[in-house]
Amino acid sequence: MYAEEFDGIRGYVYVPFEMFRKSTLFILECLNNIPNNLTKLEVARYFYITVGKNIGYDINTLSDKNETFSLEIINRINNIWGSIYNSKGTNISFARIYLYLCRLMNIDCKLISVGKSKYLKNVLNINSREIEVDITSDIPFIQAGFKTRYFTFYDDNLNAMRFLAQELNYKK
């Protein structure tokens, strides 16, 4: 059983043990493979890229892309455990997986809902600076090996990120 809270509403997700086990192993692997001496911003970026490389966007869950719409598929991959287990995600599961990983490393992260469709994005708060990220929109760019477009104005240049992280610490 996994408990989560969004917009003040607490919910629970029940998943089979094997799904929970495999998903937990992925999460532990993410945590164990964090390179040494990274700033919080760099760890957040590492999670962003890791999730994007390992979980693909399932376009079969988009009602405008399909003549038939399966709630069973959506239920299976809308939660973090089913998404990791099936290596397929939706906007909801991507944002929640990213939130979960960040919180495990004590990185201040929250979900925000935008637009009429309640599209989810994440907001990082690092050194009193809010950084809005959209992992769902970056999935195709990450999987193709391109620079991300929705991790605010950061790119894949680690030196530029380190400079920015130092700037954030300087303005603290």
C-alpha atoms as a printed R data frame, in Angstrom:
    type eleno elety resid chain resno       x      y       z
1   ATOM     1    CA   MET     A     1   0.000  0.000   0.000
2   ATOM     2    CA   TYR     A     2   1.341  3.415  -0.923
3   ATOM     3    CA   ALA     A     3  -0.154  6.605   0.509
4   ATOM     4    CA   GLU     A     4   0.041  9.924  -1.268
5   ATOM     5    CA   GLU     A     5  -1.408 13.346  -0.829
6   ATOM     6    CA   PHE     A     6  -2.274 15.893  -3.501
7   ATOM     7    CA   ASP     A     7  -4.146 19.155  -3.031
8   ATOM     8    CA   GLY     A     8  -4.856 18.184   0.572
9   ATOM     9    CA   ILE     A     9  -6.563 14.929  -0.404
10  ATOM    10    CA   ARG     A    10  -4.951 11.719   0.790
11  ATOM    11    CA   GLY     A    11  -5.250  8.595  -1.299
12  ATOM    12    CA   TYR     A    12  -3.954  5.040  -1.232
13  ATOM    13    CA   VAL     A    13  -2.783  2.785  -4.032
14  ATOM    14    CA   TYR     A    14  -2.874 -0.983  -3.673
15  ATOM    15    CA   VAL     A    15  -0.606 -2.972  -5.975
16  ATOM    16    CA   PRO     A    16   0.500 -6.626  -6.179
17  ATOM    17    CA   PHE     A    17   3.657 -7.442  -4.248
18  ATOM    18    CA   GLU     A    18   5.708 -8.267  -7.375
19  ATOM    19    CA   MET     A    19   4.873 -4.881  -8.900
20  ATOM    20    CA   PHE     A    20   5.844 -3.130  -5.658
21  ATOM    21    CA   ARG     A    21   9.064 -5.183  -5.369
22  ATOM    22    CA   LYS     A    22  10.274 -4.500  -8.907
23  ATOM    23    CA   SER     A    23   9.411 -0.810  -8.648
24  ATOM    24    CA   THR     A    24  11.165 -0.493  -5.311
25  ATOM    25    CA   LEU     A    25  14.284 -2.093  -6.789
26  ATOM    26    CA   PHE     A    26  14.269  0.550  -9.550
27  ATOM    27    CA   ILE     A    27  13.943  3.319  -6.953
28  ATOM    28    CA   LEU     A    28  16.780  1.859  -4.867
29  ATOM    29    CA   GLU     A    29  18.938  1.596  -7.993
30  ATOM    30    CA   CYS     A    30  18.275  5.276  -8.747
31  ATOM    31    CA   LEU     A    31  19.290  6.216  -5.220
32  ATOM    32    CA   ASN     A    32  22.379  4.000  -5.167
33  ATOM    33    CA   ASN     A    33  23.643  5.273  -8.528
34  ATOM    34    CA   ILE     A    34  23.617  8.973  -7.648
35  ATOM    35    CA   PRO     A    35  27.106 10.249  -8.456
36  ATOM    36    CA   ASN     A    36  29.087 11.615  -5.512
37  ATOM    37    CA   ASN     A    37  29.377 15.294  -4.644
38  ATOM    38    CA   LEU     A    38  26.290 16.497  -6.518
39  ATOM    39    CA   THR     A    39  24.356 19.551  -5.421
40  ATOM    40    CA   LYS     A    40  20.600 19.253  -4.796
41  ATOM    41    CA   LEU     A    41  19.989 20.799  -8.209
42  ATOM    42    CA   GLU     A    42  22.220 18.205  -9.864
43  ATOM    43    CA   VAL     A    43  20.550 15.339  -7.984
44  ATOM    44    CA   ALA     A    44  17.150 16.665  -9.102
45  ATOM    45    CA   ARG     A    45  18.458 16.771 -12.665
46  ATOM    46    CA   TYR     A    46  19.868 13.233 -12.337
47  ATOM    47    CA   PHE     A    47  16.424 11.925 -11.282
48  ATOM    48    CA   TYR     A    48  14.791 13.830 -14.158
49  ATOM    49    CA   ILE     A    49  17.072 12.196 -16.739
50  ATOM    50    CA   THR     A    50  16.961  8.738 -15.112
51  ATOM    51    CA   VAL     A    51  13.163  8.614 -15.086
52  ATOM    52    CA   GLY     A    52  13.037  9.955 -18.647
53  ATOM    53    CA   LYS     A    53  15.455  7.307 -19.926
54  ATOM    54    CA   ASN     A    54  13.744  4.372 -18.218
55  ATOM    55    CA   ILE     A    55  10.015  5.061 -18.511
56  ATOM    56    CA   GLY     A    56   8.323  5.857 -21.805
57  ATOM    57    CA   TYR     A    57   5.193  7.901 -22.373
58  ATOM    58    CA   ASP     A    58   2.274  5.630 -23.214
59  ATOM    59    CA   ILE     A    59   0.380  7.417 -25.978
60  ATOM    60    CA   ASN     A    60  -2.292  4.710 -25.815
61  ATOM    61    CA   THR     A    61  -3.646  6.508 -22.759
62  ATOM    62    CA   LEU     A    62  -4.438  9.675 -24.710
63  ATOM    63    CA   SER     A    63  -8.108  9.772 -25.694
64  ATOM    64    CA   ASP     A    64  -7.457 11.963 -28.749
65  ATOM    65    CA   LYS     A    65  -4.933  9.426 -30.114
66  ATOM    66    CA   ASN     A    66  -7.181  6.361 -29.884
67  ATOM    67    CA   GLU     A    67 -10.641  5.336 -30.932
68  ATOM    68    CA   THR     A    68 -10.989  3.116 -27.864
69  ATOM    69    CA   PHE     A    69  -9.978  4.293 -24.435
70  ATOM    70    CA   SER     A    70  -8.997  1.754 -21.762
71  ATOM    71    CA   LEU     A    71  -9.427  2.743 -18.130
72  ATOM    72    CA   GLU     A    72  -7.693 -0.498 -17.127
73  ATOM    73    CA   ILE     A    73  -4.446  0.580 -18.806
74  ATOM    74    CA   ILE     A    74  -4.661  4.052 -17.289
75  ATOM    75    CA   ASN     A    75  -5.302  2.664 -13.799
76  ATOM    76    CA   ARG     A    76  -2.323  0.362 -14.146
77  ATOM    77    CA   ILE     A    77   0.190  3.056 -15.114
78  ATOM    78    CA   ASN     A    78  -1.250  6.178 -13.479
79  ATOM    79    CA   ASN     A    79   0.381  5.245 -10.168
80  ATOM    80    CA   ILE     A    80   4.108  5.238  -9.607
81  ATOM    81    CA   TRP     A    81   4.400  1.504  -8.941
82  ATOM    82    CA   GLY     A    82   2.499  0.402 -12.051
83  ATOM    83    CA   SER     A    83   4.298  2.961 -14.189
84  ATOM    84    CA   ILE     A    84   7.757  1.825 -13.105
85  ATOM    85    CA   TYR     A    85   6.781 -1.852 -13.323
86  ATOM    86    CA   ASN     A    86   5.427 -1.498 -16.884
87  ATOM    87    CA   SER     A    87   8.066  1.071 -17.974
88  ATOM    88    CA   LYS     A    88   5.209  3.207 -19.288
89  ATOM    89    CA   GLY     A    89   3.860  6.385 -17.830
90  ATOM    90    CA   THR     A    90   1.332  9.173 -17.989
91  ATOM    91    CA   ASN     A    91   1.610 12.791 -16.969
92  ATOM    92    CA   ILE     A    92   0.330 11.860 -13.525
93  ATOM    93    CA   SER     A    93   2.778  9.025 -12.944
94  ATOM    94    CA   PHE     A    94   5.813 10.929 -14.284
95  ATOM    95    CA   ALA     A    95   5.172 13.910 -12.020
96  ATOM    96    CA   ARG     A    96   4.554 11.681  -9.003
97  ATOM    97    CA   ILE     A    97   7.597  9.452  -9.572
98  ATOM    98    CA   TYR     A    98   9.767 12.536  -9.823
99  ATOM    99    CA   LEU     A    99   8.173 14.001  -6.675
100 ATOM   100    CA   TYR     A   100   8.724 10.733  -4.797
101 ATOM   101    CA   LEU     A   101  12.417 10.480  -5.757
102 ATOM   102    CA   CYS     A   102  13.098 14.105  -4.867
103 ATOM   103    CA   ARG     A   103  11.423 13.753  -1.486
104 ATOM   104    CA   LEU     A   104  13.480 10.634  -0.731
105 ATOM   105    CA   MET     A   105  16.587 12.840  -1.053
106 ATOM   106    CA   ASN     A   106  15.034 15.725   0.932
107 ATOM   107    CA   ILE     A   107  14.770 17.923  -2.140
108 ATOM   108    CA   ASP     A   108  11.863 20.327  -1.710
109 ATOM   109    CA   CYS     A   109   9.519 19.410  -4.550
110 ATOM   110    CA   LYS     A   110   5.795 19.818  -5.022
111 ATOM   111    CA   LEU     A   111   3.182 19.136  -7.661
112 ATOM   112    CA   ILE     A   112   1.251 21.886  -9.362
113 ATOM   113    CA   SER     A   113  -1.773 21.513 -11.568
114 ATOM   114    CA   VAL     A   114  -2.014 23.776 -14.624
115 ATOM   115    CA   GLY     A   115  -4.739 24.444 -17.148
116 ATOM   116    CA   LYS     A   116  -8.237 23.106 -17.440
117 ATOM   117    CA   SER     A   117  -6.955 19.576 -17.987
118 ATOM   118    CA   LYS     A   118  -5.151 19.647 -14.604
119 ATOM   119    CA   TYR     A   119  -1.820 18.837 -16.267
120 ATOM   120    CA   LEU     A   120   0.818 18.172 -13.599
121 ATOM   121    CA   LYS     A   121   4.247 19.759 -13.323
122 ATOM   122    CA   ASN     A   122   6.799 19.745 -10.540
123 ATOM   123    CA   VAL     A   123   8.230 22.758  -8.764
124 ATOM   124    CA   LEU     A   124  11.592 22.470  -7.035
125 ATOM   125    CA   ASN     A   125  12.500 24.876  -4.273
126 ATOM   126    CA   ILE     A   126  16.281 24.989  -4.030
127 ATOM   127    CA   ASN     A   127  17.937 27.692  -1.939
128 ATOM   128    CA   SER     A   128  14.707 29.711  -1.831
129 ATOM   129    CA   ARG     A   129  14.408 29.718  -5.616
130 ATOM   130    CA   GLU     A   130  11.494 28.006  -7.347
131 ATOM   131    CA   ILE     A   131  12.315 26.012 -10.462
132 ATOM   132    CA   GLU     A   132   9.392 24.689 -12.511
133 ATOM   133    CA   VAL     A   133  10.053 21.460 -14.410
134 ATOM   134    CA   ASP     A   134   7.899 19.430 -16.810
135 ATOM   135    CA   ILE     A   135   9.242 15.909 -17.078
136 ATOM   136    CA   THR     A   136   6.320 14.652 -19.170
137 ATOM   137    CA   SER     A   137   7.034 17.083 -22.011
138 ATOM   138    CA   ASP     A   138  10.758 16.256 -21.891
139 ATOM   139    CA   ILE     A   139  10.386 12.462 -22.201
140 ATOM   140    CA   PRO     A   140  10.805 12.403 -26.028
141 ATOM   141    CA   PHE     A   141  13.871 14.659 -25.840
142 ATOM   142    CA   ILE     A   142  15.498 12.626 -23.062
143 ATOM   143    CA   GLN     A   143  14.879  9.312 -24.821
144 ATOM   144    CA   ALA     A   144  16.246 10.658 -28.104
145 ATOM   145    CA   GLY     A   145  19.386 11.909 -26.338
146 ATOM   146    CA   PHE     A   146  18.626 15.592 -26.991
147 ATOM   147    CA   LYS     A   147  18.884 18.485 -24.588
148 ATOM   148    CA   THR     A   148  15.915 18.887 -22.314
149 ATOM   149    CA   ARG     A   149  13.574 21.797 -22.916
150 ATOM   150    CA   TYR     A   150  11.484 21.875 -19.773
151 ATOM   151    CA   PHE     A   151  13.997 21.753 -16.955
152 ATOM   152    CA   THR     A   152  13.702 25.543 -16.949
153 ATOM   153    CA   PHE     A   153  16.659 27.087 -18.735
154 ATOM   154    CA   TYR     A   154  19.166 24.363 -17.833
155 ATOM   155    CA   ASP     A   155  20.664 22.046 -20.400
156 ATOM   156    CA   ASP     A   156  22.770 18.911 -20.267
157 ATOM   157    CA   ASN     A   157  25.993 20.851 -19.714
158 ATOM   158    CA   LEU     A   158  27.134 19.798 -16.238
159 ATOM   159    CA   ASN     A   159  29.589 22.709 -15.960
160 ATOM   160    CA   ALA     A   160  26.795 25.207 -16.648
161 ATOM   161    CA   MET     A   161  24.643 23.483 -14.031
162 ATOM   162    CA   ARG     A   162  27.461 23.631 -11.469
163 ATOM   163    CA   PHE     A   163  27.910 27.344 -12.190
164 ATOM   164    CA   LEU     A   164  24.186 27.877 -11.685
165 ATOM   165    CA   ALA     A   165  24.193 25.815  -8.495
166 ATOM   166    CA   GLN     A   166  27.041 27.960  -7.163
167 ATOM   167    CA   GLU     A   167  25.088 31.086  -8.112
168 ATOM   168    CA   LEU     A   168  22.062 29.791  -6.207
169 ATOM   169    CA   ASN     A   169  24.251 29.160  -3.157
170 ATOM   170    CA   TYR     A   170  25.809 32.615  -3.512
171 ATOM   171    CA   LYS     A   171  22.406 34.339  -3.525
172 ATOM   172    CA   LYS     A   172  21.303 32.388  -0.446
